XYZ file of C-alpha atoms in Angstrom:
743
model
C -5.131 -11.473 -74.651
C -8.692 -11.335 -73.207
C -7.330 -10.107 -69.823
C -5.431 -7.254 -71.500
C -8.571 -6.277 -73.365
C -10.574 -6.177 -70.106
C -7.938 -3.939 -68.515
C -8.097 -1.505 -71.417
C -11.868 -1.426 -71.219
C -11.755 -0.622 -67.496
C -9.162 2.067 -68.116
C -11.644 3.821 -70.401
C -14.409 3.730 -67.823
C -15.570 6.870 -66.053
C -14.888 5.243 -62.690
C -11.261 4.595 -63.558
C -10.747 8.134 -64.897
C -12.373 9.648 -61.843
C -10.173 7.534 -59.607
C -7.019 8.696 -61.418
C -8.160 12.322 -61.193
C -8.904 11.925 -57.505
C -5.502 10.393 -56.806
C -3.803 13.132 -58.834
C -5.472 15.875 -56.796
C -4.499 14.135 -53.561
C -0.868 13.809 -54.663
C -0.687 17.492 -55.609
C -2.188 18.562 -52.300
C 0.173 16.353 -50.320
C 3.189 17.765 -52.168
C 1.956 21.296 -51.561
C 1.410 20.604 -47.863
C 4.859 19.081 -47.416
C 6.597 21.974 -49.192
C 4.689 24.542 -47.173
C 5.313 22.711 -43.912
C 9.036 22.492 -44.646
C 9.304 26.243 -45.392
C 7.497 27.462 -42.294
C 8.586 24.821 -39.766
C 12.130 26.021 -39.296
C 11.283 29.718 -39.152
C 8.541 29.172 -36.604
C 10.802 26.987 -34.460
C 13.519 29.665 -34.471
C 11.026 32.308 -33.367
C 9.761 30.113 -30.529
C 13.322 29.443 -29.322
C 14.089 33.163 -29.427
C 10.929 33.909 -27.445
C 11.896 31.438 -24.694
C 15.465 32.785 -24.583
C 14.245 36.368 -24.076
C 11.840 35.245 -21.347
C 14.641 33.505 -19.451
C 16.911 36.551 -19.786
C 14.239 38.742 -18.199
C 13.729 36.200 -15.429
C 17.478 36.095 -14.735
C 17.734 39.881 -14.545
C 14.825 40.069 -12.095
C 16.322 37.385 -9.849
C 19.778 38.977 -9.856
C 18.414 42.451 -9.095
C 16.344 41.100 -6.256
C 19.262 39.250 -4.677
C 21.278 42.467 -4.877
C 18.385 44.367 -3.283
C 18.176 41.848 -0.452
C 21.921 42.024 0.139
C 21.808 45.831 0.355
C 18.796 45.703 2.664
C 20.582 43.308 5.008
C 23.834 45.336 4.932
C 21.873 48.470 5.814
C 20.730 46.713 8.974
C 24.275 46.986 10.307
C 23.867 50.779 10.305
C 20.440 50.727 11.937
C 20.465 52.746 15.208
C 18.378 50.097 16.968
C 21.054 47.514 16.270
C 23.777 49.938 17.332
C 21.915 50.529 20.592
C 21.722 46.779 21.223
C 25.437 46.394 20.522
C 26.502 49.357 22.649
C 25.716 47.739 25.991
C 27.754 44.948 27.571
C 24.603 43.216 28.750
C 21.530 42.092 26.833
C 19.140 45.037 26.630
C 15.695 43.480 26.139
C 14.112 46.826 25.277
C 16.625 47.360 22.488
C 16.126 43.748 21.373
C 12.360 44.317 21.122
C 12.966 47.402 18.990
C 15.127 45.334 16.642
C 12.416 42.649 16.503
C 9.803 45.263 15.590
C 12.036 46.611 12.851
C 12.567 43.103 11.459
C 8.807 42.547 11.453
C 8.278 45.770 9.501
C 10.993 44.797 7.028
C 9.504 41.318 6.473
C 6.058 42.832 5.950
C 7.396 44.682 2.896
C 5.866 42.487 0.181
C 8.283 43.801 -2.433
C 11.153 41.985 -0.665
C 9.413 38.574 -0.811
C 10.719 37.685 2.642
C 9.336 34.900 4.793
C 11.466 35.866 7.775
C 14.601 37.821 8.693
C 17.087 36.891 11.446
C 19.894 38.783 13.168
C 22.455 36.681 14.997
C 23.932 38.621 17.947
C 27.256 36.796 18.387
C 28.180 38.638 21.582
C 24.956 37.690 23.385
C 24.454 34.369 21.512
C 20.964 35.512 20.553
C 18.904 35.032 17.398
C 16.314 37.751 16.733
C 13.538 37.361 14.146
C 10.268 39.092 13.335
C 8.335 37.672 16.304
C 10.795 36.525 18.961
C 14.295 36.168 20.208
C 15.933 32.903 21.221
C 19.253 31.149 21.341
C 20.499 29.841 17.982
C 20.094 26.284 19.185
C 16.473 26.832 20.267
C 15.676 28.739 17.088
C 16.732 25.850 14.814
C 15.646 22.932 16.992
C 12.343 24.211 18.365
C 10.939 26.922 16.104
C 12.387 26.357 12.617
C 13.140 22.680 12.090
C 14.670 21.134 8.983
C 16.622 17.844 8.820
C 19.349 19.458 6.674
C 19.576 22.978 8.077
C 20.129 21.994 11.700
C 21.670 24.043 14.448
C 25.017 22.295 13.844
C 24.839 23.255 10.184
C 24.192 26.923 10.890
C 26.794 27.043 13.627
C 29.366 25.887 11.099
C 28.119 28.330 8.453
C 28.264 31.269 10.878
C 31.947 30.490 11.326
C 32.937 29.625 7.750
C 30.544 31.177 5.203
C 31.586 34.085 2.966
C 30.108 37.608 2.804
C 26.955 36.424 1.028
C 25.833 32.816 0.687
C 22.547 31.530 -0.706
C 21.609 27.940 0.131
C 19.248 25.467 -1.577
C 15.573 26.152 -0.953
C 13.890 24.029 1.728
C 10.848 24.033 4.014
C 10.968 24.547 7.776
C 8.437 23.121 10.202
C 7.022 25.517 12.809
C 6.946 23.573 16.083
C 5.318 26.527 17.803
C 2.438 26.131 15.332
C 1.902 22.382 14.725
C 1.222 21.514 11.124
C 2.474 24.906 9.916
C 5.390 25.164 7.501
C 7.327 28.007 5.969
C 7.037 26.517 2.510
C 10.132 26.483 0.299
C 12.447 29.333 1.314
C 15.944 30.306 0.240
C 18.254 30.773 3.250
C 20.457 33.810 2.476
C 23.353 34.511 4.866
C 25.097 37.931 4.843
C 28.174 38.753 6.968
C 30.324 41.884 7.291
C 33.939 41.896 8.393
C 33.392 45.420 9.721
C 30.627 44.247 12.055
C 31.681 40.789 13.252
C 29.237 40.869 16.183
C 26.185 40.467 13.927
C 25.191 38.179 11.062
C 22.081 38.473 8.906
C 20.032 35.478 7.767
C 17.020 35.897 5.488
C 14.410 33.306 4.530
C 13.423 34.351 1.002
C 10.057 33.011 -0.172
C 11.056 30.925 -3.206
C 7.497 30.402 -4.463
C 6.584 34.095 -4.379
C 9.777 35.038 -6.205
C 9.054 32.352 -8.771
C 5.519 33.614 -9.346
C 6.736 37.211 -9.644
C 9.835 36.793 -11.817
C 9.399 33.614 -13.831
C 8.218 34.010 -17.413
C 7.733 30.889 -19.491
C 5.146 28.690 -21.122
C 5.216 26.328 -18.125
C 6.455 26.092 -14.536
C 9.511 23.883 -15.214
C 12.338 25.994 -13.796
C 15.745 25.313 -12.155
C 18.248 27.452 -10.315
C 21.813 26.098 -9.917
C 24.710 27.639 -8.046
C 28.174 28.162 -9.532
C 29.191 24.596 -8.637
C 26.146 23.095 -10.358
C 24.279 22.334 -7.111
C 20.483 22.501 -7.393
C 19.111 25.435 -5.383
C 15.493 25.431 -6.536
C 13.214 23.488 -8.878
C 9.557 23.946 -9.675
C 6.861 22.123 -11.590
C 7.943 18.737 -12.929
C 11.534 19.959 -13.208
C 12.451 18.224 -9.951
C 11.875 14.863 -11.651
C 13.886 15.695 -14.808
C 17.674 15.149 -14.762
C 19.709 18.037 -16.146
C 22.032 17.441 -19.106
C 25.421 19.073 -19.470
C 25.063 22.844 -20.023
C 28.042 23.960 -22.151
C 29.158 27.567 -21.547
C 28.652 30.060 -24.340
C 25.296 28.636 -25.447
C 21.719 29.648 -24.744
C 20.040 26.257 -24.957
C 20.572 22.528 -25.425
C 18.203 19.753 -26.424
C 18.162 16.368 -24.682
C 15.544 13.611 -24.497
C 12.968 15.635 -26.454
C 13.362 18.536 -24.006
C 14.723 22.055 -24.597
C 16.850 23.425 -21.750
C 17.241 27.236 -21.972
C 19.833 28.617 -19.546
C 21.649 31.826 -18.593
C 24.136 32.739 -15.855
C 23.561 35.630 -13.450
C 26.437 38.176 -13.423
C 26.293 38.874 -9.668
C 25.545 35.517 -8.054
C 26.974 33.241 -10.757
C 23.747 31.225 -10.559
C 22.554 29.333 -13.633
C 18.840 29.778 -14.394
C 17.264 27.032 -16.500
C 13.850 26.833 -18.193
C 12.691 23.408 -19.400
C 10.360 23.421 -22.399
C 9.211 20.066 -23.827
C 9.717 19.604 -27.520
C 6.008 18.752 -27.631
C 5.151 22.345 -26.731
C 7.270 23.774 -29.536
C 6.018 21.135 -31.918
C 2.433 21.941 -30.949
C 2.850 25.379 -32.524
C 3.887 23.680 -35.733
C 1.053 21.194 -35.456
C -1.451 24.034 -35.507
C -0.050 25.134 -38.848
C -0.027 21.555 -40.028
C -3.676 21.136 -39.073
C -4.540 24.120 -41.236
C -2.990 22.480 -44.252
C -4.618 19.158 -43.382
C -7.977 20.908 -43.260
C -7.335 22.343 -46.714
C -6.360 18.872 -47.888
C -9.549 17.349 -46.472
C -11.672 20.005 -48.155
C -9.987 19.252 -51.460
C -10.508 15.518 -50.936
C -14.175 16.102 -50.104
C -14.580 18.201 -53.250
C -12.930 15.500 -55.333
C -15.153 12.802 -53.818
C -18.232 14.933 -54.449
C -17.299 15.418 -58.106
C -16.578 11.690 -58.411
C -19.952 10.780 -56.901
C -21.762 13.170 -59.277
C -20.102 11.618 -62.280
C -20.773 8.122 -60.864
C -24.476 8.835 -60.309
C -24.669 10.311 -63.806
C -23.067 7.454 -65.709
C -23.592 4.361 -63.503
C -26.457 2.686 -61.730
C -25.961 3.473 -58.001
C -27.702 0.316 -56.893
C -25.502 -1.804 -59.116
C -22.408 -0.131 -57.693
C -23.599 -0.946 -54.157
C -24.219 -4.543 -55.192
C -20.781 -4.769 -56.741
C -19.230 -3.381 -53.583
C -21.135 -5.879 -51.434
C -20.038 -8.765 -53.621
C -16.433 -7.642 -53.386
C -16.731 -7.523 -49.576
C -18.611 -10.807 -49.366
C -16.320 -13.056 -51.344
C -16.551 -15.880 -48.742
C -20.368 -16.150 -49.059
C -20.901 -15.424 -45.367
C -24.339 -14.022 -46.308
C -26.812 -15.924 -48.542
C -26.994 -14.605 -52.078
C -30.265 -13.113 -53.404
C -31.532 -12.365 -56.867
C -33.099 -9.193 -55.515
C -30.439 -6.520 -55.014
C -32.321 -4.886 -52.131
C -32.619 -8.211 -50.315
C -28.897 -8.658 -50.781
C -28.255 -5.173 -49.375
C -30.608 -5.773 -46.429
C -29.027 -9.134 -45.658
C -25.546 -7.648 -45.701
C -26.593 -4.735 -43.479
C -28.059 -7.233 -40.984
C -24.842 -9.242 -41.114
C -22.751 -6.122 -40.516
C -24.948 -5.114 -37.562
C -24.601 -8.597 -36.093
C -20.819 -8.461 -36.455
C -20.812 -5.008 -34.867
C -22.835 -6.312 -31.910
C -20.467 -9.261 -31.435
C -17.438 -6.996 -31.556
C -19.072 -4.570 -29.122
C -19.858 -7.441 -26.748
C -16.276 -8.676 -26.980
C -14.968 -5.175 -26.244
C -17.289 -4.881 -23.234
C -15.960 -8.159 -21.812
C -12.369 -7.044 -22.313
C -13.165 -3.647 -20.809
C -14.628 -5.344 -17.726
C -11.468 -7.427 -17.396
C -9.267 -4.337 -17.691
C -11.390 -2.512 -15.143
C -11.022 -5.469 -12.759
C -7.233 -5.350 -13.093
C -7.312 -1.584 -12.608
C -9.229 -1.922 -9.352
C -6.884 -4.669 -8.205
C -3.894 -2.416 -8.898
C -5.584 0.397 -6.980
C -6.559 -1.907 -4.130
C -3.093 -3.409 -3.706
C -1.205 -0.196 -4.532
C 0.373 -1.479 -7.729
C 1.321 1.296 -10.126
C 0.221 0.422 -13.666
C -0.793 1.940 -16.986
C -4.041 3.987 -17.056
C -7.068 2.097 -18.329
C -10.367 3.381 -19.681
C -12.965 3.189 -16.921
C -10.541 4.194 -14.188
C -12.271 7.554 -13.947
C -14.756 5.877 -11.607
C -11.934 5.343 -9.130
C -11.343 9.078 -8.914
C -14.907 10.115 -8.173
C -15.181 12.388 -5.151
C -17.894 10.230 -3.611
C -18.039 8.573 -0.189
C -17.860 4.798 -0.345
C -17.920 1.650 1.720
C -16.102 -1.592 1.048
C -18.135 -4.750 1.690
C -15.966 -7.874 1.756
C -17.622 -11.290 1.399
C -15.420 -14.097 2.769
C -16.604 -17.529 1.585
C -16.074 -20.667 3.721
C -17.025 -24.219 2.696
C -18.126 -26.942 5.109
C -17.149 -30.591 4.855
C -20.499 -31.744 3.320
C -19.836 -29.481 0.327
C -16.960 -31.733 -0.716
C -18.543 -35.060 0.273
C -22.158 -34.591 -0.854
C -22.091 -32.046 -3.685
C -18.592 -32.901 -4.944
C -18.355 -29.597 -6.794
C -15.448 -27.253 -7.359
C -15.087 -24.367 -4.916
C -14.123 -22.041 -7.788
C -17.372 -22.702 -9.655
C -19.488 -22.225 -6.532
C -17.646 -18.980 -5.746
C -18.348 -17.668 -9.255
C -22.097 -18.399 -8.893
C -22.203 -16.625 -5.532
C -20.272 -13.671 -6.994
C -22.766 -13.306 -9.843
C -25.680 -13.435 -7.399
C -24.122 -10.792 -5.126
C -23.333 -8.585 -8.136
C -26.932 -8.863 -9.353
C -28.449 -7.941 -5.975
C -26.002 -5.143 -5.141
C -26.157 -3.535 -8.594
C -29.948 -3.632 -8.576
C -30.353 -2.055 -5.126
C -27.367 0.327 -5.006
C -26.678 2.090 -8.287
C -23.027 2.599 -9.170
C -21.780 -0.317 -7.063
C -19.014 -2.554 -8.378
C -18.501 -6.204 -7.423
C -15.561 -8.425 -8.336
C -13.649 -11.398 -6.978
C -10.197 -10.594 -5.587
C -9.203 -13.944 -4.075
C -10.275 -17.554 -4.347
C -12.641 -17.106 -1.421
C -13.090 -13.318 -1.295
C -15.613 -11.158 -3.159
C -15.380 -7.376 -2.879
C -18.128 -4.808 -3.444
C -17.456 -1.068 -3.595
C -20.650 0.806 -2.781
C -21.426 4.521 -2.910
C -24.455 4.933 -0.641
C -26.122 8.299 -0.947
C -27.198 10.144 2.217
C -30.146 8.250 3.646
C -29.305 4.985 1.837
C -27.560 3.282 4.770
C -30.799 1.451 5.603
C -30.995 0.242 2.004
C -27.452 -1.124 2.308
C -28.424 -3.045 5.448
C -31.584 -4.352 3.748
C -29.564 -5.506 0.731
C -27.085 -7.366 2.928
C -29.936 -8.933 4.922
C -31.441 -10.201 1.656
C -28.118 -11.791 0.712
C -27.827 -13.365 4.167
C -31.365 -14.725 3.931
C -30.739 -16.426 0.578
C -27.300 -17.852 1.342
C -28.288 -19.050 4.836
C -30.427 -21.744 3.209
C -27.203 -23.502 2.159
C -25.438 -23.149 5.527
C -24.824 -26.902 5.600
C -22.482 -26.498 2.641
C -21.084 -22.988 2.896
C -21.428 -19.707 4.750
C -20.277 -16.098 4.356
C -18.607 -13.558 6.574
C -19.743 -10.117 5.361
C -17.486 -7.301 6.601
C -18.673 -3.690 6.136
C -15.930 -1.081 6.330
C -16.510 2.409 7.763
C -17.559 5.154 5.351
C -14.585 6.708 3.520
C -14.672 10.078 1.793
C -12.563 9.288 -1.279
C -11.426 6.205 -3.183
C -7.800 7.133 -2.497
C -8.313 5.262 0.798
C -9.554 2.113 -0.963
C -6.651 0.038 0.361
C -7.298 1.232 3.923
C -10.959 0.284 3.644
C -10.038 -3.173 2.336
C -7.587 -3.751 5.187
C -10.236 -2.648 7.701
C -12.642 -5.189 6.233
C -9.992 -7.917 6.481
C -9.423 -7.019 10.130
C -13.167 -7.241 10.799
C -13.297 -10.726 9.252
C -10.494 -11.884 11.552
C -12.847 -11.354 14.508
C -15.886 -13.208 13.184
C -17.700 -15.532 15.651
C -16.580 -19.154 15.719
C -19.625 -20.684 14.050
C -20.918 -21.571 10.583
C -23.585 -18.883 10.297
C -23.609 -16.208 7.597
C -23.120 -12.945 9.493
C -22.746 -9.239 8.760
C -19.991 -7.546 10.777
C -19.099 -3.876 11.069
C -16.058 -2.112 12.491
C -15.330 -3.013 16.105
C -14.237 -0.210 18.386
C -12.191 -2.428 20.723
C -10.145 -5.269 19.195
C -10.477 -8.621 20.927
C -7.747 -9.603 23.327
C -5.859 -12.765 22.338
C -6.607 -15.871 24.391
C -3.511 -17.179 26.148
C -3.406 -20.747 27.467
C -2.138 -20.756 31.093
C 1.258 -22.422 31.477
C -0.068 -24.614 34.268
C -2.826 -25.999 32.054
C -0.377 -26.596 29.216
C 1.938 -28.479 31.576
C -1.042 -30.544 32.721
C -1.930 -31.372 29.114
C 1.673 -32.303 28.358
C 1.960 -34.550 31.403
C -1.277 -36.385 30.608
C -0.242 -36.799 26.972
C 3.037 -38.342 28.068
C 1.072 -40.619 30.344
C -1.354 -41.544 27.542
C -4.347 -40.297 29.554
C -6.684 -39.072 26.797
C -9.625 -38.407 29.131
C -7.683 -35.931 31.268
C -6.266 -34.168 28.207
C -9.718 -33.777 26.647
C -11.128 -32.584 29.966
C -8.476 -29.828 30.130
C -9.066 -28.854 26.495
C -12.822 -28.663 26.982
C -12.289 -26.525 30.048
C -10.203 -24.140 27.934
C -12.812 -24.074 25.161
C -15.473 -23.225 27.746
C -13.370 -20.274 28.890
C -12.987 -19.142 25.268
C -16.763 -19.346 24.734
C -17.306 -17.328 27.894
C -14.912 -14.638 26.632
C -16.580 -14.740 23.183
C -13.295 -15.430 21.424
C -13.313 -15.092 17.657
C -12.630 -17.693 14.998
C -9.002 -16.597 14.696
C -8.355 -17.286 18.394
C -9.916 -20.766 18.154
C -7.858 -21.729 15.118
C -4.635 -20.455 16.660
C -5.491 -22.476 19.772
C -6.097 -25.583 17.629
C -2.821 -25.094 15.758
C -0.921 -24.659 19.032
C -2.324 -27.879 20.561
C -1.713 -29.777 17.306
C 1.874 -28.532 17.134
C 2.644 -29.447 20.750
C 1.071 -32.908 20.332
C 3.121 -33.734 17.243
C 6.298 -32.431 18.900
C 5.689 -34.574 21.971
C 5.124 -37.700 19.866
C 8.229 -36.930 17.856
C 10.238 -36.471 21.044
C 9.050 -39.872 22.279
C 10.174 -41.469 19.028
C 6.602 -42.088 17.851
C 4.983 -41.450 14.474
C 3.398 -37.983 14.556
C 1.640 -38.108 11.175
C -2.026 -38.693 10.254
C -3.426 -37.876 13.688
C -6.631 -36.510 12.129
C -8.293 -36.090 8.740
C -8.892 -32.339 9.124
C -6.868 -29.162 9.300
C -7.570 -26.393 11.857
C -8.551 -24.047 8.995
C -11.475 -26.400 8.163
C -12.999 -26.069 11.645
C -15.831 -23.575 12.013
C -17.710 -24.537 15.220
C -16.856 -25.517 18.790
C -18.443 -28.948 18.309
C -16.264 -29.649 15.265
C -13.207 -28.446 17.157
C -14.138 -30.776 20.034
C -14.416 -33.734 17.639
C -11.116 -32.703 16.075
C -9.385 -32.696 19.475
C -11.058 -35.965 20.471
C -9.842 -37.737 17.330
C -6.324 -36.300 17.514
C -5.765 -36.772 21.272
C -7.262 -40.268 21.264
C -4.983 -41.335 18.430
C -1.943 -39.723 20.051
C -2.623 -41.376 23.419
C -3.244 -44.699 21.676
C 0.224 -44.542 20.175
C 1.720 -43.602 23.547
C -0.074 -46.454 25.320
C 0.921 -48.936 22.603
C 4.514 -48.020 23.219
C 4.021 -48.434 26.971
C 2.394 -51.832 26.517
C 5.524 -53.096 24.763
C 7.250 -54.604 27.825
C 10.516 -52.863 28.596
C 12.002 -54.102 31.869
C 14.359 -51.146 32.254
C 11.709 -48.441 31.727
C 9.116 -50.383 33.737
C 11.530 -50.961 36.593
C 12.749 -47.359 36.642
C 9.262 -45.832 36.558
C 7.976 -48.269 39.173
C 10.887 -47.454 41.446
C 10.180 -43.715 41.158
C 6.391 -43.940 41.610
C 6.769 -46.194 44.668
C 9.677 -44.374 46.360
C 9.249 -40.765 45.268
C 9.268 -39.695 48.944
C 12.833 -40.971 49.324
C 16.097 -39.546 48.053
C 16.287 -40.720 44.403
C 19.374 -40.386 42.225
C 20.185 -41.680 38.747
C 23.025 -43.869 40.014
C 20.853 -45.315 42.809
C 18.136 -46.453 40.378
C 20.750 -47.686 37.873
C 22.448 -49.747 40.589
C 19.046 -51.199 41.541
C 18.601 -52.223 37.862
C 22.201 -53.533 37.631
C 23.159 -51.048 34.851
C 25.299 -47.919 34.722
C 23.905 -44.442 35.328
C 24.997 -43.170 31.909
C 23.279 -46.053 30.123
C 20.057 -45.527 32.108
C 20.035 -41.792 31.317
C 20.514 -42.327 27.564
C 18.097 -45.265 27.366
C 15.354 -43.521 29.349
C 15.586 -40.367 27.221
C 15.465 -42.398 23.993
C 12.437 -44.462 25.006
C 10.302 -41.874 26.813
C 11.346 -38.586 25.233
C 12.171 -36.919 28.577
C 15.155 -36.935 30.933
C 15.085 -39.277 33.938
C 15.406 -36.436 36.472
C 12.602 -34.507 34.709
C 10.431 -37.604 35.081
C 11.217 -37.783 38.809
C 10.310 -34.121 39.249
C 7.096 -34.543 37.205
C 5.993 -37.430 39.467
C 6.799 -35.540 42.657
C 5.132 -32.291 41.540
C 2.104 -34.257 40.340
C 1.766 -35.829 43.809
C 2.288 -32.398 45.374
C -0.555 -30.942 43.285
C -2.873 -33.701 44.536
C -1.942 -32.994 48.164
C -2.403 -29.240 47.687
C -5.869 -29.758 46.193
C -7.129 -32.512 48.465
C -5.547 -31.746 51.876
C -4.864 -28.805 54.174
C -1.242 -29.779 54.860
C 1.272 -26.990 55.150
C 3.378 -26.426 52.063
C 6.507 -27.433 54.030
C 4.854 -30.756 54.917
C 3.737 -31.299 51.311
C 7.307 -30.732 50.117
C 8.630 -33.267 52.603
C 6.033 -35.899 51.669
C 6.974 -35.755 47.978
C 10.731 -36.036 48.554
C 11.902 -32.403 48.752
C 13.825 -31.562 51.918
C 14.662 -28.034 50.757
C 11.765 -25.580 50.407
C 13.616 -23.403 47.901
C 14.194 -26.394 45.620
C 10.527 -27.387 45.920
C 9.197 -23.887 45.178
C 11.569 -23.418 42.232
C 10.703 -26.787 40.644
C 6.945 -26.354 41.274
C 6.874 -22.961 39.514
C 9.057 -24.266 36.670
C 6.629 -27.098 35.924
C 3.253 -25.451 36.673
C 4.055 -21.790 36.052
C 2.798 -20.719 39.512
C 3.976 -21.033 43.112
C 2.468 -23.678 45.449
C 0.559 -20.969 47.341
C -0.934 -19.558 44.136
C -1.832 -23.060 42.981
C -3.660 -23.840 46.225
C -5.583 -20.526 46.049
C -6.669 -21.193 42.478
C -8.128 -24.542 43.453
C -8.974 -27.001 40.725
C -9.014 -24.378 37.957
C -5.280 -24.779 37.356
């Protein structure tokens, strides 16, 4: 009962009555707007459709009349006295041909015909004449007017088969006589006469000029189809829109929120189609709708004004504000006050604080969206447009500066921090410095160890860019024991459309950084570094010493190679590829010898940044590998020991597998299999390795003739010796002797 009484009391209040009056006015206005909108919508739509239909009819008539005009113009050429003069002589009259060419040039220059070019094909003389030259049909369509569809073979077939008048789909021709020049879209129009079989007329009709002259519509979306439904021409965004079925007897169809207005030309049978989005037609209705909405808003404003006047007159405005605040602050998020103004002030402060927090949250989300937008732009990923992307379209020159972060071993052992956290700190520092010195720059992290800055240096600010980078180098160089940066500066690009190219250039620059752990700034290199190739002879030497377990000789060869790389100033990429190659060959050799090839070293080639670290890496890996080889050798094996001893002592004699097997009292097949299993190489390869190794010593240390050297190491045939020497060392004996001890 008390609740019903309170409701009745509120219903008698001025506020409640004003609210009902306000709602009543709004309802009446909405009903009026809907009725008015319904009455005028259909009539306006019909008028717009009629307007577009009339426009297309006029366009169709203009196109049809022009095609008829062109056909008559080309047929009149058959009666031209210059052409008759050319045809009257059994031989090719060049003077008459030049007259025809001049006439064609004058005809093409008639702007009312919208011609790009006009050709006459002289069948008798196999000659194509156009406004500026004459040539054979094959030369004309392979050298001067080139199109992948309309080739010489295509036109040859059309000259034989086409009807009296044929119009082909519009296409562009490249002008090889003027590189980079193109005809633009032209309609090839072929006209033949059975009364004059010796000549055929081919016109290139400028499709764009005809479109600009004849097309009448609210937009540029326009199709032309032939009688079979083949697309002859499309403009605007029409080329991307599929055509629906166009039933005969109608003027338009609607499909996928698009209006397709179409008519058929009486002469050509072509179908001309205008595409008008439903949004355009609806926009006309929206204008009317906005008028009624404006009236509605005015009425609402008047109602609110009247309500406020009555409220001010019969109620305490401050109390109403307090009541509103209490209704909005039901969860006591703001302390309550006895003073109404303190309550209002406290709530306003609370609202401002909430607004600031929301604004800060939106800024963070906007920064994240902008980061993803740049990443999509950088990696050419098509995505939805995002606010802030307008900066990517600025017509301002820019440079990409790529910071590649590398961590040294002490970072993980002494600091024991996460690389991701360190990278984020460095990114924030770089962003602070770059943004402060170069206004408009953007910095973000694109990979785990890559930070990208896009800078727009103004003319004369290149020195400031260098100073900024030097400041960054100076600060980060203090922590070179733990990490270092490679800073790649791309060339200046004119527009952000080439952002991906600039990024790839920066990546290529980083690939050629020096092999050290210093923070450096690199710019584009004019000549890329040549890759370092390990000589085959040196690789064979390393392999042989590894098989023999001779770590000192292997390390000596590797250090000799590293010295050559330092002399050539090889980059970090070349050193790491060299390290990976040696590591791969070492593990393969151990695997082939039946030895464990795992855990040769605690590091990976990617963790090496200096020559000294690479040397220690090789020393640890080669020493461990040779230790395993020597351990296997130390395990007494009478068969292997006997076979190798026999070869090393009697390599000058004739050695065969069966001879050594007989000496060991075993079969040749068993010796071959057993030797391969235990040593990882074939027995005969071992014999040749021993002999060639002795030959290399003799070539280096003596002046014996090559024939004598071959005989002393067991080769009686020079061809066999030369072939085996080059197979193992990669060079001939003469070349090896000339190279001295460098091989």
